[in-house]
mmCIF file of C-alpha atoms in Angstrom:
data_model
loop_
_atom_site.group_PDB
_atom_site.id
_atom_site.type_symbol
_atom_site.label_atom_id
_atom_site.label_comp_id
_atom_site.label_asym_id
_atom_site.label_seq_id
_atom_site.Cartn_x
_atom_site.Cartn_y
_atom_site.Cartn_z
ATOM 1 C CA MET A 109 -29.766 32.150 25.110
ATOM 2 C CA LEU A 110 -26.036 32.553 25.572
ATOM 3 C CA HIS A 111 -24.133 29.613 27.004
ATOM 4 C CA THR A 112 -22.488 31.383 29.921
ATOM 5 C CA ARG A 113 -22.410 30.535 33.619
ATOM 6 C CA LEU A 114 -21.067 32.019 36.817
ATOM 7 C CA TYR A 115 -20.491 29.895 39.904
ATOM 8 C CA ARG A 116 -19.728 31.564 43.219
ATOM 9 C CA ASN A 117 -18.180 29.258 45.832
ATOM 10 C CA GLY A 118 -19.734 26.272 44.111
ATOM 11 C CA VAL A 119 -23.205 27.799 43.727
ATOM 12 C CA LEU A 120 -24.654 28.750 40.354
ATOM 13 C CA GLU A 121 -25.406 32.469 40.611
ATOM 14 C CA LYS A 122 -25.853 33.658 37.067
ATOM 15 C CA GLU A 123 -26.159 32.356 33.516
ATOM 16 C CA GLY A 124 -26.912 33.637 30.051
ATOM 17 C CA PHE A 125 -24.991 36.874 30.553
ATOM 18 C CA PRO A 126 -22.992 38.522 27.715
ATOM 19 C CA VAL A 127 -19.480 37.298 27.114
ATOM 20 C CA GLU A 128 -18.237 40.853 27.576
ATOM 21 C CA GLU A 129 -19.012 40.534 31.306
ATOM 22 C CA VAL A 130 -16.550 37.673 31.738
ATOM 23 C CA SER A 131 -13.693 40.055 32.452
ATOM 24 C CA ASP A 132 -15.698 41.499 35.361
ATOM 25 C CA HIS A 133 -15.966 38.100 37.088
ATOM 26 C CA VAL A 134 -12.636 36.423 36.339
ATOM 27 C CA PRO A 135 -10.434 38.559 38.658
ATOM 28 C CA ASP A 136 -12.349 37.265 41.703
ATOM 29 C CA ARG A 137 -10.803 33.858 42.550
ATOM 30 C CA GLY A 138 -14.002 32.850 44.323
ATOM 31 C CA ASN A 139 -15.784 32.824 40.980
ATOM 32 C CA THR A 140 -15.787 30.110 38.353
ATOM 33 C CA VAL A 141 -16.813 31.193 34.877
ATOM 34 C CA TRP A 142 -17.777 29.098 31.887
ATOM 35 C CA PHE A 143 -18.777 30.282 28.458
ATOM 36 C CA ASP A 144 -19.201 28.600 25.120
ATOM 37 C CA LEU A 145 -18.495 29.812 21.591
ATOM 38 C CA CYS A 146 -19.839 28.024 18.514
ATOM 39 C CA ALA A 147 -17.878 28.602 15.290
ATOM 40 C CA PRO A 148 -16.467 31.944 16.502
ATOM 41 C CA THR A 149 -14.827 34.502 14.251
ATOM 42 C CA PRO A 150 -11.184 35.532 14.727
ATOM 43 C CA ALA A 151 -12.436 38.812 16.182
ATOM 44 C CA ASP A 152 -14.499 36.980 18.813
ATOM 45 C CA LEU A 153 -11.560 34.878 19.872
ATOM 46 C CA ALA A 154 -9.166 37.823 19.860
ATOM 47 C CA LEU A 155 -11.357 39.576 22.438
ATOM 48 C CA ILE A 156 -11.416 36.516 24.706
ATOM 49 C CA SER A 157 -7.701 35.957 24.210
ATOM 50 C CA GLU A 158 -6.959 39.467 25.414
ATOM 51 C CA GLU A 159 -9.183 39.186 28.487
ATOM 52 C CA LEU A 160 -7.861 35.778 29.603
ATOM 53 C CA GLY A 161 -4.280 36.116 28.380
ATOM 54 C CA LEU A 162 -4.389 33.135 26.044
ATOM 55 C CA HIS A 163 -1.278 32.131 24.137
ATOM 56 C CA GLU A 164 -1.262 33.063 20.457
ATOM 57 C CA LEU A 165 -0.265 29.542 19.376
ATOM 58 C CA ALA A 166 -3.262 28.060 21.161
ATOM 59 C CA VAL A 167 -5.574 30.598 19.526
ATOM 60 C CA GLU A 168 -4.035 29.757 16.150
ATOM 61 C CA ASP A 169 -4.721 26.038 16.703
ATOM 62 C CA VAL A 170 -8.442 26.759 17.079
ATOM 63 C CA PHE A 171 -8.642 27.878 13.468
ATOM 64 C CA SER A 172 -6.191 25.297 12.112
ATOM 65 C CA GLY A 173 -8.787 22.546 12.295
ATOM 66 C CA HIS A 174 -8.397 18.763 12.404
ATOM 67 C CA GLN A 175 -6.013 18.874 15.354
ATOM 68 C CA ARG A 176 -5.045 15.646 17.049
ATOM 69 C CA PRO A 177 -6.661 15.217 20.490
ATOM 70 C CA LYS A 178 -4.086 16.749 22.804
ATOM 71 C CA VAL A 179 -3.251 18.876 25.848
ATOM 72 C CA ASP A 180 -0.933 21.868 25.465
ATOM 73 C CA VAL A 181 0.407 23.336 28.695
ATOM 74 C CA TYR A 182 1.090 27.077 28.846
ATOM 75 C CA ASP A 183 2.111 29.332 31.708
ATOM 76 C CA ASN A 184 -1.360 30.395 32.831
ATOM 77 C CA HIS A 185 -3.716 28.040 31.026
ATOM 78 C CA LEU A 186 -4.224 24.697 29.286
ATOM 79 C CA PHE A 187 -5.376 24.188 25.725
ATOM 80 C CA ILE A 188 -7.214 20.911 25.100
ATOM 81 C CA THR A 189 -8.577 19.482 21.861
ATOM 82 C CA VAL A 190 -11.134 16.663 21.894
ATOM 83 C CA TYR A 191 -13.801 15.393 19.489
ATOM 84 C CA GLY A 192 -17.464 14.723 19.963
ATOM 85 C CA VAL A 193 -18.941 12.063 17.692
ATOM 86 C CA HIS A 194 -22.197 11.772 15.797
ATOM 87 C CA CYS A 195 -23.296 9.954 12.647
ATOM 88 C CA VAL A 196 -24.953 11.397 9.544
ATOM 89 C CA GLU A 197 -26.524 8.823 7.212
ATOM 90 C CA GLY A 198 -24.456 6.096 8.819
ATOM 91 C CA ARG A 199 -21.122 7.911 8.470
ATOM 92 C CA LEU A 200 -19.096 9.211 11.409
ATOM 93 C CA ARG A 201 -18.795 13.002 11.549
ATOM 94 C CA PRO A 202 -16.455 14.094 14.384
ATOM 95 C CA VAL A 203 -16.931 17.591 15.828
ATOM 96 C CA GLU A 204 -13.828 19.342 17.141
ATOM 97 C CA VAL A 205 -14.166 20.913 20.584
ATOM 98 C CA ASP A 206 -11.346 23.163 21.793
ATOM 99 C CA ILE A 207 -11.086 23.972 25.484
ATOM 100 C CA PHE A 208 -9.197 26.697 27.312
ATOM 101 C CA VAL A 209 -8.680 26.078 31.013
ATOM 102 C CA THR A 210 -7.497 28.798 33.394
ATOM 103 C CA ALA A 211 -7.495 28.893 37.196
ATOM 104 C CA ASN A 212 -11.166 29.886 37.386
ATOM 105 C CA ALA A 213 -12.471 29.948 33.811
ATOM 106 C CA LEU A 214 -13.439 27.310 31.277
ATOM 107 C CA VAL A 215 -13.936 28.232 27.625
ATOM 108 C CA THR A 216 -15.389 25.730 25.147
ATOM 109 C CA ILE A 217 -15.174 26.384 21.406
ATOM 110 C CA ARG A 218 -17.242 24.106 19.203
ATOM 111 C CA GLU A 219 -16.569 23.589 15.508
ATOM 112 C CA ASN A 220 -20.310 23.539 14.830
ATOM 113 C CA ALA A 221 -23.645 23.045 16.579
ATOM 114 C CA ASN A 222 -23.606 19.257 16.097
ATOM 115 C CA PHE A 223 -21.953 18.947 19.502
ATOM 116 C CA PRO A 224 -24.891 19.337 21.965
ATOM 117 C CA ILE A 225 -23.462 21.509 24.723
ATOM 118 C CA ASP A 226 -26.853 21.478 26.456
ATOM 119 C CA GLU A 227 -26.295 17.803 27.279
ATOM 120 C CA VAL A 228 -23.066 18.728 29.042
ATOM 121 C CA VAL A 229 -24.896 21.404 31.036
ATOM 122 C CA ARG A 230 -27.495 18.831 32.114
ATOM 123 C CA ARG A 231 -24.697 16.581 33.322
ATOM 124 C CA TRP A 232 -23.282 19.428 35.394
ATOM 125 C CA ASP A 233 -26.704 20.168 36.886
ATOM 126 C CA ALA A 234 -27.267 16.503 37.725
ATOM 127 C CA ASP A 235 -24.201 16.567 39.991
ATOM 128 C CA SER A 236 -24.229 20.191 41.131
ATOM 129 C CA ARG A 237 -22.960 19.291 44.613
ATOM 130 C CA MET A 238 -19.506 18.844 43.052
ATOM 131 C CA ALA A 239 -19.515 22.369 41.609
ATOM 132 C CA ARG A 240 -17.453 23.562 44.583
ATOM 133 C CA HIS A 241 -14.449 22.035 42.821
ATOM 134 C CA GLY A 242 -14.723 24.767 40.196
ATOM 135 C CA VAL A 243 -13.033 24.367 36.843
ATOM 136 C CA THR A 244 -11.910 20.823 37.660
ATOM 137 C CA PHE A 245 -15.555 19.776 38.014
ATOM 138 C CA LEU A 246 -16.680 21.508 34.819
ATOM 139 C CA LEU A 247 -13.831 20.028 32.799
ATOM 140 C CA HIS A 248 -14.568 16.555 34.136
ATOM 141 C CA GLY A 249 -18.238 16.767 33.131
ATOM 142 C CA LEU A 250 -17.299 17.853 29.614
ATOM 143 C CA LEU A 251 -14.665 15.135 29.104
ATOM 144 C CA ASP A 252 -16.943 12.511 30.637
ATOM 145 C CA TYR A 253 -19.654 13.366 28.106
ATOM 146 C CA VAL A 254 -17.181 13.236 25.193
ATOM 147 C CA VAL A 255 -15.752 9.863 26.247
ATOM 148 C CA ASP A 256 -19.210 8.387 26.903
ATOM 149 C CA GLY A 257 -20.240 9.379 23.379
ATOM 150 C CA GLN A 258 -17.214 7.607 21.928
ATOM 151 C CA PHE A 259 -17.885 4.552 24.104
ATOM 152 C CA GLU A 260 -21.507 4.338 22.930
ATOM 153 C CA LEU A 261 -20.403 4.629 19.312
ATOM 154 C CA VAL A 262 -17.888 1.801 19.593
ATOM 155 C CA GLN A 263 -20.635 -0.346 21.123
ATOM 156 C CA ASP A 264 -22.801 0.353 18.085
ATOM 157 C CA LEU A 265 -19.927 -0.427 15.695
ATOM 158 C CA ASP A 266 -19.321 -3.694 17.518
ATOM 159 C CA GLY A 267 -22.972 -4.655 17.061
ATOM 160 C CA GLN A 268 -22.788 -3.870 13.353
ATOM 161 C CA ALA A 269 -19.591 -5.919 12.976
ATOM 162 C CA GLU A 270 -21.159 -8.913 14.731
ATOM 163 C CA ALA A 271 -24.244 -8.710 12.505
ATOM 164 C CA LEU A 272 -21.960 -8.607 9.467
ATOM 165 C CA GLU A 273 -20.074 -11.694 10.616
ATOM 166 C CA GLU A 274 -23.300 -13.617 11.192
ATOM 167 C CA ALA A 275 -24.566 -12.687 7.732
ATOM 168 C CA LEU A 276 -21.330 -13.942 6.164
ATOM 169 C CA PHE A 277 -21.101 -17.239 8.016
ATOM 170 C CA GLU A 278 -24.803 -18.061 7.847
ATOM 171 C CA GLY A 279 -25.048 -17.342 4.131
ATOM 172 C CA GLN A 280 -27.577 -14.516 4.494
ATOM 173 C CA VAL A 281 -25.858 -12.211 1.986
ATOM 174 C CA ARG A 282 -28.319 -11.301 -0.763
ATOM 175 C CA ASP A 283 -26.712 -8.238 -2.342
ATOM 176 C CA PRO A 284 -22.895 -8.509 -2.642
ATOM 177 C CA MET A 285 -22.520 -4.835 -3.590
ATOM 178 C CA GLU A 286 -24.526 -3.713 -0.559
ATOM 179 C CA LEU A 287 -22.367 -5.944 1.616
ATOM 180 C CA GLN A 288 -19.190 -4.397 0.205
ATOM 181 C CA ARG A 289 -20.550 -0.905 0.833
ATOM 182 C CA SER A 290 -21.495 -1.777 4.425
ATOM 183 C CA MET A 291 -18.041 -3.201 5.111
ATOM 184 C CA TYR A 292 -16.386 -0.116 3.626
ATOM 185 C CA VAL A 293 -18.460 2.315 5.724
ATOM 186 C CA LEU A 294 -17.938 0.282 8.877
ATOM 187 C CA ARG A 295 -14.163 0.117 8.376
ATOM 188 C CA LYS A 296 -14.000 3.838 7.681
ATOM 189 C CA ASN A 297 -16.049 4.731 10.776
ATOM 190 C CA THR A 298 -13.893 2.466 12.934
ATOM 191 C CA THR A 299 -10.691 4.004 11.589
ATOM 192 C CA LYS A 300 -11.949 7.537 12.269
ATOM 193 C CA LEU A 301 -13.018 6.624 15.781
ATOM 194 C CA ARG A 302 -9.669 5.012 16.478
ATOM 195 C CA LYS A 303 -7.831 8.189 15.480
ATOM 196 C CA ILE A 304 -9.759 10.285 17.990
ATOM 197 C CA ALA A 305 -10.179 7.706 20.781
ATOM 198 C CA LEU A 306 -6.615 6.449 21.181
ATOM 199 C CA PRO A 307 -5.044 9.882 21.924
ATOM 200 C CA MET A 308 -7.622 10.427 24.683
ATOM 201 C CA ARG A 309 -5.495 8.198 26.932
ATOM 202 C CA GLU A 310 -2.715 10.751 26.689
ATOM 203 C CA VAL A 311 -5.130 13.642 27.235
ATOM 204 C CA ILE A 312 -6.625 12.248 30.448
ATOM 205 C CA GLY A 313 -3.243 10.985 31.651
ATOM 206 C CA THR A 314 -1.716 14.460 31.267
ATOM 207 C CA LEU A 315 -4.553 16.070 33.209
ATOM 208 C CA MET A 316 -4.123 13.563 36.036
ATOM 209 C CA ARG A 317 -0.460 14.394 36.559
ATOM 210 C CA ARG A 318 0.065 15.929 39.966
ATOM 211 C CA ASP A 319 2.115 18.800 38.569
ATOM 212 C CA GLN A 320 -0.932 20.169 36.744
ATOM 213 C CA ASP A 321 -1.899 22.808 39.274
ATOM 214 C CA LEU A 322 -4.914 24.026 37.271
ATOM 215 C CA VAL A 323 -6.818 20.751 37.575
ATOM 216 C CA ALA A 324 -4.913 18.820 40.235
ATOM 217 C CA ASP A 325 -7.732 18.476 42.761
ATOM 218 C CA PRO A 326 -7.133 15.291 44.814
ATOM 219 C CA GLN A 327 -10.862 14.877 45.491
ATOM 220 C CA MET A 328 -11.622 14.891 41.744
ATOM 221 C CA MET A 329 -8.887 12.420 40.771
ATOM 222 C CA PRO A 330 -11.126 9.323 41.260
ATOM 223 C CA TYR A 331 -13.607 10.856 38.801
ATOM 224 C CA TYR A 332 -10.878 11.464 36.241
ATOM 225 C CA GLN A 333 -9.658 7.911 36.843
ATOM 226 C CA ASP A 334 -13.152 6.690 35.973
ATOM 227 C CA VAL A 335 -13.032 8.651 32.704
ATOM 228 C CA LEU A 336 -9.619 7.140 31.961
ATOM 229 C CA ASP A 337 -11.045 3.669 32.560
ATOM 230 C CA HIS A 338 -13.780 4.344 29.996
ATOM 231 C CA VAL A 339 -11.165 5.608 27.554
ATOM 232 C CA LEU A 340 -9.089 2.438 27.939
ATOM 233 C CA ARG A 341 -12.139 0.223 27.490
ATOM 234 C CA ALA A 342 -13.220 2.171 24.392
ATOM 235 C CA THR A 343 -9.769 1.965 22.785
ATOM 236 C CA GLU A 344 -9.509 -1.774 23.477
ATOM 237 C CA TRP A 345 -12.985 -2.258 22.009
ATOM 238 C CA VAL A 346 -12.047 -0.277 18.895
ATOM 239 C CA GLU A 347 -9.076 -2.574 18.339
ATOM 240 C CA ALA A 348 -11.321 -5.605 18.783
ATOM 241 C CA VAL A 349 -13.769 -4.248 16.194
ATOM 242 C CA ARG A 350 -10.904 -3.628 13.766
ATOM 243 C CA ASP A 351 -9.744 -7.233 14.174
ATOM 244 C CA MET A 352 -13.309 -8.444 13.686
ATOM 245 C CA LEU A 353 -13.640 -6.464 10.460
ATOM 246 C CA ALA A 354 -10.274 -7.729 9.223
ATOM 247 C CA ASN A 355 -11.427 -11.312 9.827
ATOM 248 C CA ALA A 356 -14.722 -10.586 8.079
ATOM 249 C CA GLY A 357 -12.838 -9.219 5.070
ATOM 250 C CA GLU A 358 -10.632 -12.306 4.909
ATOM 251 C CA THR A 359 -13.694 -14.519 5.235
ATOM 252 C CA ARG A 360 -15.379 -12.673 2.396
ATOM 253 C CA LEU A 361 -12.349 -13.151 0.139
ATOM 254 C CA ALA A 362 -12.183 -16.855 1.040
ATOM 255 C CA GLN A 363 -15.865 -17.261 0.243
ATOM 256 C CA GLN A 364 -15.400 -15.563 -3.115
ATOM 257 C CA GLY A 365 -12.437 -17.835 -3.903
ATOM 258 C CA PHE A 366 -14.414 -20.905 -2.884
ATOM 259 C CA ARG A 367 -17.363 -19.799 -4.997
ATOM 260 C CA LEU A 368 -15.073 -19.247 -7.983
ATOM 261 C CA ASN A 369 -13.623 -22.728 -7.576
ATOM 262 C CA GLU A 370 -17.118 -24.203 -7.470
ATOM 263 C CA ILE A 371 -18.036 -22.416 -10.680
ATOM 264 C CA MET A 372 -14.849 -23.582 -12.401
ATOM 265 C CA LYS A 373 -15.550 -27.197 -11.376
ATOM 266 C CA ARG A 374 -19.022 -27.017 -12.880
ATOM 267 C CA VAL A 375 -17.802 -25.426 -16.100
ATOM 268 C CA THR A 376 -15.009 -27.976 -16.448
ATOM 269 C CA SER A 377 -17.410 -30.865 -15.800
ATOM 270 C CA TRP A 378 -19.856 -29.714 -18.446
ATOM 271 C CA ALA A 379 -16.968 -29.202 -20.868
ATOM 272 C CA ALA A 380 -15.887 -32.812 -20.286
ATOM 273 C CA ILE A 381 -19.429 -34.056 -20.840
ATOM 274 C CA ILE A 382 -19.693 -32.175 -24.114
ATOM 275 C CA ALA A 383 -16.188 -33.192 -25.250
ATOM 276 C CA VAL A 384 -16.935 -36.927 -25.528
ATOM 277 C CA PRO A 385 -19.895 -36.630 -27.924
ATOM 278 C CA THR A 386 -17.933 -34.030 -29.860
ATOM 279 C CA MET A 387 -15.010 -36.447 -30.160
ATOM 280 C CA ILE A 388 -17.184 -39.338 -31.343
ATOM 281 C CA THR A 389 -19.207 -37.373 -33.836
ATOM 282 C CA GLY A 390 -16.173 -35.416 -34.964
ATOM 283 C CA PHE A 391 -14.191 -38.559 -35.627
ATOM 284 C CA TYR A 392 -16.902 -40.121 -37.725
ATOM 285 C CA GLY A 393 -17.386 -36.793 -39.411
ATOM 286 C CA GLN A 394 -14.098 -37.502 -41.238
ATOM 287 C CA ASN A 395 -15.990 -39.925 -43.480
ATOM 288 C CA VAL A 396 -14.082 -42.921 -42.078
ATOM 289 C CA PRO A 397 -16.151 -46.089 -42.523
ATOM 290 C CA TYR A 398 -17.255 -47.653 -39.264
ATOM 291 C CA PRO A 399 -19.249 -50.765 -38.417
ATOM 292 C CA GLY A 400 -22.814 -50.122 -39.451
ATOM 293 C CA SER A 401 -21.866 -47.171 -41.662
ATOM 294 C CA GLY A 402 -24.783 -46.294 -43.896
ATOM 295 C CA THR A 403 -27.199 -48.433 -41.906
ATOM 296 C CA SER A 404 -29.847 -47.466 -39.413
ATOM 297 C CA TRP A 405 -28.508 -49.753 -36.692
ATOM 298 C CA GLY A 406 -25.043 -48.092 -36.958
ATOM 299 C CA PHE A 407 -26.633 -44.684 -36.430
ATOM 300 C CA TRP A 408 -28.502 -45.872 -33.379
ATOM 301 C CA VAL A 409 -25.412 -47.520 -31.897
ATOM 302 C CA SER A 410 -23.406 -44.290 -32.113
ATOM 303 C CA THR A 411 -26.311 -42.289 -30.678
ATOM 304 C CA VAL A 412 -26.700 -44.662 -27.728
ATOM 305 C CA LEU A 413 -22.931 -44.546 -27.175
ATOM 306 C CA VAL A 414 -23.006 -40.735 -26.930
ATOM 307 C CA ALA A 415 -25.977 -40.780 -24.561
ATOM 308 C CA VAL A 416 -24.596 -43.507 -22.283
ATOM 309 C CA THR A 417 -21.170 -41.895 -22.072
ATOM 310 C CA SER A 418 -22.647 -38.478 -21.240
ATOM 311 C CA VAL A 419 -24.920 -39.894 -18.533
ATOM 312 C CA ALA A 420 -22.038 -41.907 -17.056
ATOM 313 C CA LEU A 421 -19.796 -38.823 -16.887
ATOM 314 C CA TYR A 422 -22.619 -36.772 -15.371
ATOM 315 C CA SER A 423 -23.187 -39.433 -12.695
ATOM 316 C CA VAL A 424 -19.504 -39.606 -11.798
ATOM 317 C CA PHE A 425 -19.119 -35.800 -11.544
ATOM 318 C CA LYS A 426 -22.328 -35.496 -9.521
ATOM 319 C CA LYS A 427 -21.137 -38.183 -7.099
ATOM 320 C CA LYS A 428 -17.870 -36.273 -6.620
ATOM 321 C CA ASP A 429 -19.910 -33.093 -6.037
ATOM 322 C CA TRP A 430 -18.344 -31.404 -9.009
ATOM 323 C CA LEU A 431 -21.738 -30.415 -10.361
#
């Protein structure tokens, strides 16, 4: 089924029609048209560009890939780039979604099918009474879904960071290499999310400017303000997670340094214990006569001296918690 819709005066009249019919509905200002393209070819986009009068630079940006989230303002339309988020095997995989906004048409272009456009449609249907606001309503539902996805992801990252901190401070780390891998993946996911979440403040702020005639519907501004609030909360949360991970990394390094110091204390203590018997036996190994030399009692005296000295050193080091 094609992702196309036609609203007439706020009422859904038709959906699933061919994209070629869009040009038949757009001239009527009472209509609001939405259609979706997933990984389109240049030929597909050239046809739409001709029908809607899209700027060539905006069309070029669709195929450039990895654009920063932004809003470009042209004479008769807006070009918006945002990113949906999903994870594959624990790693963040953003999906670019490009949006063309005209007076009565909304075009969404998805990088791939990993962005579930059906969920956006369900959100529109759940609040269909607002459809009378046309393109402004459709654009709000799409951006609201994108921002909510980013907000849910940062919540999940925060939970992972807290679990990591608890494991570090409570000494529950069993596999150091697995811990390092988890910290690396978590930092990388947080950095990626930050790159696509922070610019969303500028995107929503630009759309809320009163000079944006295409989406400047006073009755929809509170809804866009709510989206902006979620964006601000998500960006602040991302920064908090980054700080948490930085602290966890510093804690990990401190623990490794402390552990190394403990090992060095133990090695040094055992070296001291071994050094005394080595000194005694080494000295007498020079064939220097000593009291009791050549007698059994002399042998036993030196042996007891080695044993007593070693035990005494062990006791002292143990008391100082060096062993």
